[in-house]
Amino acid sequence: MSNLSFKVLNWDFFSPNMNKEYILNNLNENLNISYGDATPDLDFIPRAQRRRFSQITKYVFESVKNLIKENEQIPIFFVSKYGEINQQYNMSKKIVTEHEVSPALFSYSVFNTAIGQLTIFYKNNARALSITCYENFLDAIILQATSFLNNSSDYNKALLIIADEKLPQSYEEISKDKNYSFAFSFIISADKNESDINIEIIDGEDKKDENSIIDFIKFISTNQTNLKLGKIELNKIKNIK
């Protein structure tokens, strides 16, 4: 049993063939996250900066642009399976073929590039945490963020991001798993006076993939009262005052 609870204040989603509006218009359908390429406009970011962004970083910026503002000090929790896998692949390939790599390429290949760029662009000096996770993404990020907020006197809300990008073709050929291209961002509050979702730790054996995010969106967007994930179960709290 857990005494953790939270409320989703806002959220956004981006993938090659799916966004927030599409999901909300098809809540009764069996939706799956897309696998492919797409390039958000990101006109609000200087061209010289965004041209160096990887797919995952562009997706992350697209998914948070309507959620946070410049100078807003909000903790960020980021979960990804592969992170900057394409940048890492390109860097490794250059080392093998050219025996050297530019510092600029290296700086954009680290796992937490996306949230690092977010904090710089939005001038956000709050805590930023990156987690690598192969499954049960929602379990990991919700527990991390709510536990942090529950023990923080400085912050009452947090930005949570789950994202991945299309694998390099060479990796696609040997990968046994599906790889989804997407970014899901949502802001939560852990204020006990307004929380409407309770977290219960369960001894589950299920290993939820990225499509559990769609189940979560349906849960927070409809009258559904319960959602069982891999290691946690979410229950809506009745009679919120």
mmCIF file of N, CA, C and O in Angstrom, residues 93-169:
data_model
loop_
_atom_site.group_PDB
_atom_site.id
_atom_site.type_symbol
_atom_site.label_atom_id
_atom_site.label_comp_id
_atom_site.label_asym_id
_atom_site.label_seq_id
_atom_site.Cartn_x
_atom_site.Cartn_y
_atom_site.Cartn_z
ATOM 1 N N LYS A 93 29.838 5.600 -35.042
ATOM 2 C CA LYS A 93 30.212 5.320 -36.430
ATOM 3 C C LYS A 93 31.364 6.218 -36.876
ATOM 4 O O LYS A 93 32.292 5.766 -37.565
ATOM 5 N N LYS A 94 31.339 7.472 -36.466
ATOM 6 C CA LYS A 94 32.415 8.392 -36.818
ATOM 7 C C LYS A 94 33.734 7.977 -36.163
ATOM 8 O O LYS A 94 34.808 8.093 -36.759
ATOM 9 N N ILE A 95 33.642 7.509 -34.927
ATOM 10 C CA ILE A 95 34.853 7.062 -34.240
ATOM 11 C C ILE A 95 35.477 5.889 -34.976
ATOM 12 O O ILE A 95 36.701 5.804 -35.144
ATOM 13 N N VAL A 96 34.624 4.972 -35.442
ATOM 14 C CA VAL A 96 35.115 3.786 -36.144
ATOM 15 C C VAL A 96 35.663 4.136 -37.523
ATOM 16 O O VAL A 96 36.726 3.652 -37.934
ATOM 17 N N THR A 97 34.959 4.988 -38.261
ATOM 18 C CA THR A 97 35.341 5.280 -39.649
ATOM 19 C C THR A 97 36.355 6.415 -39.776
ATOM 20 O O THR A 97 37.204 6.392 -40.658
ATOM 21 N N GLU A 98 36.248 7.412 -38.874
ATOM 22 C CA GLU A 98 37.126 8.575 -38.988
ATOM 23 C C GLU A 98 38.105 8.699 -37.819
ATOM 24 O O GLU A 98 38.981 9.564 -37.813
ATOM 25 N N HIS A 99 37.937 7.855 -36.821
ATOM 26 C CA HIS A 99 38.819 7.801 -35.652
ATOM 27 C C HIS A 99 38.816 9.078 -34.822
ATOM 28 O O HIS A 99 39.748 9.322 -34.057
ATOM 29 N N GLU A 100 37.785 9.879 -34.975
ATOM 30 C CA GLU A 100 37.633 11.071 -34.143
ATOM 31 C C GLU A 100 36.182 11.538 -34.219
ATOM 32 O O GLU A 100 35.443 11.152 -35.120
ATOM 33 N N VAL A 101 35.820 12.376 -33.268
ATOM 34 C CA VAL A 101 34.462 12.900 -33.240
ATOM 35 C C VAL A 101 34.504 14.313 -32.669
ATOM 36 O O VAL A 101 35.316 14.608 -31.786
ATOM 37 N N SER A 102 33.649 15.187 -33.181
ATOM 38 C CA SER A 102 33.655 16.570 -32.715
ATOM 39 C C SER A 102 33.003 16.674 -31.344
ATOM 40 O O SER A 102 32.066 15.934 -31.035
ATOM 41 N N PRO A 103 33.462 17.580 -30.503
ATOM 42 C CA PRO A 103 32.833 17.786 -29.182
ATOM 43 C C PRO A 103 31.363 18.153 -29.297
ATOM 44 O O PRO A 103 30.561 17.785 -28.451
ATOM 45 N N ALA A 104 31.009 18.873 -30.366
ATOM 46 C CA ALA A 104 29.606 19.270 -30.552
ATOM 47 C C ALA A 104 28.717 18.047 -30.720
ATOM 48 O O ALA A 104 27.620 17.980 -30.149
ATOM 49 N N LEU A 105 29.168 17.068 -31.481
ATOM 50 C CA LEU A 105 28.379 15.860 -31.684
ATOM 51 C C LEU A 105 28.250 15.088 -30.382
ATOM 52 O O LEU A 105 27.183 14.571 -30.051
ATOM 53 N N PHE A 106 29.332 15.043 -29.622
ATOM 54 C CA PHE A 106 29.293 14.329 -28.346
ATOM 55 C C PHE A 106 28.301 14.986 -27.385
ATOM 56 O O PHE A 106 27.537 14.306 -26.703
ATOM 57 N N SER A 107 28.293 16.312 -27.338
ATOM 58 C CA SER A 107 27.446 17.016 -26.377
ATOM 59 C C SER A 107 25.968 16.804 -26.633
ATOM 60 O O SER A 107 25.146 16.958 -25.729
ATOM 61 N N TYR A 108 25.612 16.441 -27.868
ATOM 62 C CA TYR A 108 24.203 16.198 -28.196
ATOM 63 C C TYR A 108 23.873 14.703 -28.228
ATOM 64 O O TYR A 108 22.807 14.317 -28.683
ATOM 65 N N SER A 109 24.778 13.876 -27.731
ATOM 66 C CA SER A 109 24.552 12.435 -27.775
ATOM 67 C C SER A 109 24.304 11.826 -26.402
ATOM 68 O O SER A 109 24.002 10.646 -26.311
ATOM 69 N N VAL A 110 24.434 12.615 -25.333
ATOM 70 C CA VAL A 110 24.236 12.064 -23.989
ATOM 71 C C VAL A 110 22.759 11.796 -23.734
ATOM 72 O O VAL A 110 21.882 12.415 -24.341
ATOM 73 N N PHE A 111 22.479 10.896 -22.819
ATOM 74 C CA PHE A 111 21.116 10.412 -22.591
ATOM 75 C C PHE A 111 20.143 11.529 -22.237
ATOM 76 O O PHE A 111 18.979 11.509 -22.643
ATOM 77 N N ASN A 112 20.600 12.500 -21.463
ATOM 78 C CA ASN A 112 19.696 13.550 -20.984
ATOM 79 C C ASN A 112 19.749 14.828 -21.820
ATOM 80 O O ASN A 112 19.417 15.909 -21.342
ATOM 81 N N THR A 113 20.145 14.713 -23.090
ATOM 82 C CA THR A 113 20.218 15.893 -23.960
ATOM 83 C C THR A 113 18.895 16.644 -24.011
ATOM 84 O O THR A 113 18.858 17.877 -23.909
ATOM 85 N N ALA A 114 17.804 15.922 -24.194
ATOM 86 C CA ALA A 114 16.501 16.566 -24.376
ATOM 87 C C ALA A 114 16.135 17.459 -23.197
ATOM 88 O O ALA A 114 15.768 18.628 -23.379
ATOM 89 N N ILE A 115 16.236 16.930 -21.975
ATOM 90 C CA ILE A 115 15.842 17.760 -20.844
ATOM 91 C C ILE A 115 16.913 18.800 -20.522
ATOM 92 O O ILE A 115 16.603 19.852 -19.965
ATOM 93 N N GLY A 116 18.165 18.517 -20.886
ATOM 94 C CA GLY A 116 19.198 19.532 -20.730
ATOM 95 C C GLY A 116 18.910 20.740 -21.597
ATOM 96 O O GLY A 116 18.998 21.892 -21.148
ATOM 97 N N GLN A 117 18.519 20.476 -22.851
ATOM 98 C CA GLN A 117 18.160 21.563 -23.761
ATOM 99 C C GLN A 117 16.897 22.284 -23.288
ATOM 100 O O GLN A 117 16.766 23.504 -23.437
ATOM 101 N N LEU A 118 15.962 21.535 -22.715
ATOM 102 C CA LEU A 118 14.741 22.153 -22.176
ATOM 103 C C LEU A 118 15.068 23.145 -21.068
ATOM 104 O O LEU A 118 14.556 24.272 -21.060
ATOM 105 N N THR A 119 15.896 22.719 -20.131
ATOM 106 C CA THR A 119 16.201 23.598 -19.000
ATOM 107 C C THR A 119 16.931 24.855 -19.453
ATOM 108 O O THR A 119 16.718 25.932 -18.905
ATOM 109 N N ILE A 120 17.787 24.724 -20.473
ATOM 110 C CA ILE A 120 18.508 25.889 -21.005
ATOM 111 C C ILE A 120 17.538 26.831 -21.713
ATOM 112 O O ILE A 120 17.527 28.047 -21.469
ATOM 113 N N PHE A 121 16.711 26.275 -22.591
ATOM 114 C CA PHE A 121 15.805 27.100 -23.394
ATOM 115 C C PHE A 121 14.777 27.819 -22.529
ATOM 116 O O PHE A 121 14.492 29.004 -22.743
ATOM 117 N N TYR A 122 14.212 27.110 -21.555
ATOM 118 C CA TYR A 122 13.164 27.700 -20.715
ATOM 119 C C TYR A 122 13.719 28.371 -19.456
ATOM 120 O O TYR A 122 12.944 28.835 -18.626
ATOM 121 N N LYS A 123 15.042 28.374 -19.313
ATOM 122 C CA LYS A 123 15.695 29.007 -18.153
ATOM 123 C C LYS A 123 15.146 28.430 -16.846
ATOM 124 O O LYS A 123 14.808 29.152 -15.900
ATOM 125 N N ASN A 124 15.066 27.122 -16.824
ATOM 126 C CA ASN A 124 14.524 26.394 -15.680
ATOM 127 C C ASN A 124 15.681 25.812 -14.863
ATOM 128 O O ASN A 124 16.421 24.954 -15.345
ATOM 129 N N ASN A 125 15.837 26.287 -13.649
ATOM 130 C CA ASN A 125 16.943 25.845 -12.800
ATOM 131 C C ASN A 125 16.542 24.805 -11.768
ATOM 132 O O ASN A 125 17.329 24.476 -10.876
ATOM 133 N N ALA A 126 15.340 24.287 -11.873
ATOM 134 C CA ALA A 126 14.885 23.279 -10.917
ATOM 135 C C ALA A 126 15.539 21.931 -11.219
ATOM 136 O O ALA A 126 16.227 21.754 -12.224
ATOM 137 N N ARG A 127 15.280 20.989 -10.362
ATOM 138 C CA ARG A 127 15.853 19.641 -10.500
ATOM 139 C C ARG A 127 15.426 19.000 -11.821
ATOM 140 O O ARG A 127 14.283 19.136 -12.258
ATOM 141 N N ALA A 128 16.347 18.255 -12.445
ATOM 142 C CA ALA A 128 16.030 17.494 -13.655
ATOM 143 C C ALA A 128 16.646 16.105 -13.509
ATOM 144 O O ALA A 128 17.844 15.969 -13.262
ATOM 145 N N LEU A 129 15.824 15.081 -13.671
ATOM 146 C CA LEU A 129 16.265 13.700 -13.460
ATOM 147 C C LEU A 129 15.943 12.860 -14.694
ATOM 148 O O LEU A 129 14.828 12.887 -15.206
ATOM 149 N N SER A 130 16.944 12.099 -15.170
ATOM 150 C CA SER A 130 16.751 11.204 -16.311
ATOM 151 C C SER A 130 16.829 9.758 -15.847
ATOM 152 O O SER A 130 17.715 9.400 -15.062
ATOM 153 N N ILE A 131 15.915 8.943 -16.361
ATOM 154 C CA ILE A 131 15.855 7.534 -15.975
ATOM 155 C C ILE A 131 15.821 6.675 -17.239
ATOM 156 O O ILE A 131 15.031 6.928 -18.149
ATOM 157 N N THR A 132 16.674 5.674 -17.308
ATOM 158 C CA THR A 132 16.572 4.709 -18.393
ATOM 159 C C THR A 132 15.730 3.536 -17.912
ATOM 160 O O THR A 132 15.916 3.035 -16.798
ATOM 161 N N CYS A 133 14.789 3.124 -18.745
ATOM 162 C CA CYS A 133 13.803 2.136 -18.305
ATOM 163 C C CYS A 133 13.332 1.357 -19.531
ATOM 164 O O CYS A 133 12.961 1.954 -20.547
ATOM 165 N N TYR A 134 13.345 0.035 -19.460
ATOM 166 C CA TYR A 134 12.998 -0.758 -20.631
ATOM 167 C C TYR A 134 11.512 -1.109 -20.710
ATOM 168 O O TYR A 134 10.999 -1.418 -21.764
ATOM 169 N N GLU A 135 10.838 -1.051 -19.583
ATOM 170 C CA GLU A 135 9.392 -1.267 -19.580
ATOM 171 C C GLU A 135 8.814 -0.626 -18.331
ATOM 172 O O GLU A 135 9.547 -0.106 -17.488
ATOM 173 N N ASN A 136 7.475 -0.638 -18.204
ATOM 174 C CA ASN A 136 6.803 -0.032 -17.050
ATOM 175 C C ASN A 136 7.245 1.412 -16.823
ATOM 176 O O ASN A 136 7.591 1.816 -15.704
ATOM 177 N N PHE A 137 7.226 2.184 -17.897
ATOM 178 C CA PHE A 137 7.695 3.572 -17.875
ATOM 179 C C PHE A 137 6.873 4.433 -16.918
ATOM 180 O O PHE A 137 7.424 5.227 -16.158
ATOM 181 N N LEU A 138 5.557 4.282 -16.991
ATOM 182 C CA LEU A 138 4.685 5.095 -16.146
ATOM 183 C C LEU A 138 4.911 4.802 -14.672
ATOM 184 O O LEU A 138 4.941 5.714 -13.844
ATOM 185 N N ASP A 139 5.083 3.537 -14.332
ATOM 186 C CA ASP A 139 5.343 3.166 -12.947
ATOM 187 C C ASP A 139 6.559 3.913 -12.414
ATOM 188 O O ASP A 139 6.528 4.520 -11.340
ATOM 189 N N ALA A 140 7.637 3.844 -13.175
ATOM 190 C CA ALA A 140 8.905 4.429 -12.740
ATOM 191 C C ALA A 140 8.806 5.942 -12.572
ATOM 192 O O ALA A 140 9.212 6.503 -11.551
ATOM 193 N N ILE A 141 8.240 6.608 -13.567
ATOM 194 C CA ILE A 141 8.260 8.073 -13.533
ATOM 195 C C ILE A 141 7.245 8.633 -12.541
ATOM 196 O O ILE A 141 7.514 9.630 -11.860
ATOM 197 N N ILE A 142 6.092 8.007 -12.421
ATOM 198 C CA ILE A 142 5.087 8.488 -11.466
ATOM 199 C C ILE A 142 5.575 8.308 -10.033
ATOM 200 O O ILE A 142 5.432 9.199 -9.194
ATOM 201 N N LEU A 143 6.171 7.157 -9.734
ATOM 202 C CA LEU A 143 6.678 6.924 -8.383
ATOM 203 C C LEU A 143 7.818 7.885 -8.044
ATOM 204 O O LEU A 143 7.884 8.422 -6.937
ATOM 205 N N GLN A 144 8.724 8.105 -8.993
ATOM 206 C CA GLN A 144 9.837 9.024 -8.759
ATOM 207 C C GLN A 144 9.329 10.436 -8.484
ATOM 208 O O GLN A 144 9.747 11.095 -7.525
ATOM 209 N N ALA A 145 8.431 10.911 -9.336
ATOM 210 C CA ALA A 145 7.969 12.299 -9.221
ATOM 211 C C ALA A 145 7.109 12.524 -7.995
ATOM 212 O O ALA A 145 7.271 13.515 -7.278
ATOM 213 N N THR A 146 6.168 11.618 -7.731
ATOM 214 C CA THR A 146 5.292 11.815 -6.574
ATOM 215 C C THR A 146 6.063 11.675 -5.258
ATOM 216 O O THR A 146 5.786 12.390 -4.291
ATOM 217 N N SER A 147 7.030 10.764 -5.220
ATOM 218 C CA SER A 147 7.850 10.618 -4.016
ATOM 219 C C SER A 147 8.652 11.888 -3.773
ATOM 220 O O SER A 147 8.770 12.350 -2.626
ATOM 221 N N PHE A 148 9.205 12.453 -4.844
ATOM 222 C CA PHE A 148 9.965 13.693 -4.706
ATOM 223 C C PHE A 148 9.079 14.830 -4.205
ATOM 224 O O PHE A 148 9.433 15.537 -3.252
ATOM 225 N N LEU A 149 7.926 15.015 -4.827
ATOM 226 C CA LEU A 149 7.037 16.101 -4.432
ATOM 227 C C LEU A 149 6.514 15.915 -3.016
ATOM 228 O O LEU A 149 6.318 16.883 -2.273
ATOM 229 N N ASN A 150 6.288 14.674 -2.644
ATOM 230 C CA ASN A 150 5.780 14.383 -1.301
ATOM 231 C C ASN A 150 6.776 14.784 -0.213
ATOM 232 O O ASN A 150 6.387 15.059 0.926
ATOM 233 N N ASN A 151 8.066 14.828 -0.578
ATOM 234 C CA ASN A 151 9.109 15.165 0.385
ATOM 235 C C ASN A 151 9.754 16.518 0.111
ATOM 236 O O ASN A 151 10.805 16.840 0.684
ATOM 237 N N SER A 152 9.135 17.306 -0.756
ATOM 238 C CA SER A 152 9.702 18.607 -1.108
ATOM 239 C C SER A 152 8.876 19.741 -0.508
ATOM 240 O O SER A 152 7.650 19.724 -0.558
ATOM 241 N N SER A 153 9.566 20.714 0.032
ATOM 242 C CA SER A 153 8.892 21.915 0.532
ATOM 243 C C SER A 153 9.018 23.070 -0.451
ATOM 244 O O SER A 153 8.453 24.137 -0.247
ATOM 245 N N ASP A 154 9.759 22.834 -1.538
ATOM 246 C CA ASP A 154 10.013 23.890 -2.514
ATOM 247 C C ASP A 154 9.109 23.825 -3.744
ATOM 248 O O ASP A 154 8.883 24.835 -4.412
ATOM 249 N N TYR A 155 8.622 22.638 -4.061
ATOM 250 C CA TYR A 155 7.840 22.466 -5.288
ATOM 251 C C TYR A 155 6.541 21.717 -5.000
ATOM 252 O O TYR A 155 6.517 20.787 -4.188
ATOM 253 N N ASN A 156 5.478 22.108 -5.679
ATOM 254 C CA ASN A 156 4.198 21.417 -5.520
ATOM 255 C C ASN A 156 3.712 20.779 -6.817
ATOM 256 O O ASN A 156 2.633 20.202 -6.864
ATOM 257 N N LYS A 157 4.517 20.887 -7.869
ATOM 258 C CA LYS A 157 4.178 20.219 -9.120
ATOM 259 C C LYS A 157 5.451 19.864 -9.879
ATOM 260 O O LYS A 157 6.531 20.384 -9.579
ATOM 261 N N ALA A 158 5.317 18.959 -10.859
ATOM 262 C CA ALA A 158 6.468 18.495 -11.624
ATOM 263 C C ALA A 158 6.048 18.194 -13.056
ATOM 264 O O ALA A 158 4.885 17.883 -13.333
ATOM 265 N N LEU A 159 7.016 18.278 -13.976
ATOM 266 C CA LEU A 159 6.818 17.933 -15.376
ATOM 267 C C LEU A 159 7.408 16.554 -15.611
ATOM 268 O O LEU A 159 8.588 16.317 -15.340
ATOM 269 N N LEU A 160 6.596 15.642 -16.116
ATOM 270 C CA LEU A 160 7.026 14.274 -16.393
ATOM 271 C C LEU A 160 7.032 14.046 -17.898
ATOM 272 O O LEU A 160 6.071 14.413 -18.588
ATOM 273 N N ILE A 161 8.097 13.422 -18.406
ATOM 274 C CA ILE A 161 8.242 13.202 -19.850
ATOM 275 C C ILE A 161 8.679 11.764 -20.103
ATOM 276 O O ILE A 161 9.632 11.276 -19.490
ATOM 277 N N ILE A 162 7.973 11.103 -21.015
ATOM 278 C CA ILE A 162 8.371 9.770 -21.486
ATOM 279 C C ILE A 162 8.542 9.883 -23.001
ATOM 280 O O ILE A 162 7.617 10.332 -23.690
ATOM 281 N N ALA A 163 9.693 9.486 -23.524
ATOM 282 C CA ALA A 163 9.935 9.685 -24.958
ATOM 283 C C ALA A 163 10.945 8.679 -25.509
ATOM 284 O O ALA A 163 11.807 8.186 -24.779
ATOM 285 N N ASP A 164 10.817 8.414 -26.791
ATOM 286 C CA ASP A 164 11.800 7.605 -27.519
ATOM 287 C C ASP A 164 11.748 7.980 -28.989
ATOM 288 O O ASP A 164 10.816 8.657 -29.442
ATOM 289 N N GLU A 165 12.752 7.535 -29.726
ATOM 290 C CA GLU A 165 12.815 7.846 -31.148
ATOM 291 C C GLU A 165 13.049 6.585 -31.964
ATOM 292 O O GLU A 165 13.401 5.533 -31.434
ATOM 293 N N LYS A 166 12.859 6.706 -33.260
ATOM 294 C CA LYS A 166 13.036 5.590 -34.174
ATOM 295 C C LYS A 166 14.491 5.126 -34.149
ATOM 296 O O LYS A 166 15.417 5.927 -34.191
ATOM 297 N N LEU A 167 14.683 3.819 -34.064
ATOM 298 C CA LEU A 167 16.032 3.271 -34.022
ATOM 299 C C LEU A 167 16.757 3.468 -35.348
ATOM 300 O O LEU A 167 16.131 3.503 -36.412
ATOM 301 N N PRO A 168 18.090 3.571 -35.333
ATOM 302 C CA PRO A 168 18.847 3.550 -36.584
ATOM 303 C C PRO A 168 18.556 2.254 -37.338
ATOM 304 O O PRO A 168 18.283 1.218 -36.716
ATOM 305 N N GLN A 169 18.602 2.290 -38.636
ATOM 306 C CA GLN A 169 18.246 1.122 -39.443
ATOM 307 C C GLN A 169 19.077 -0.108 -39.064
ATOM 308 O O GLN A 169 18.566 -1.227 -39.016
#
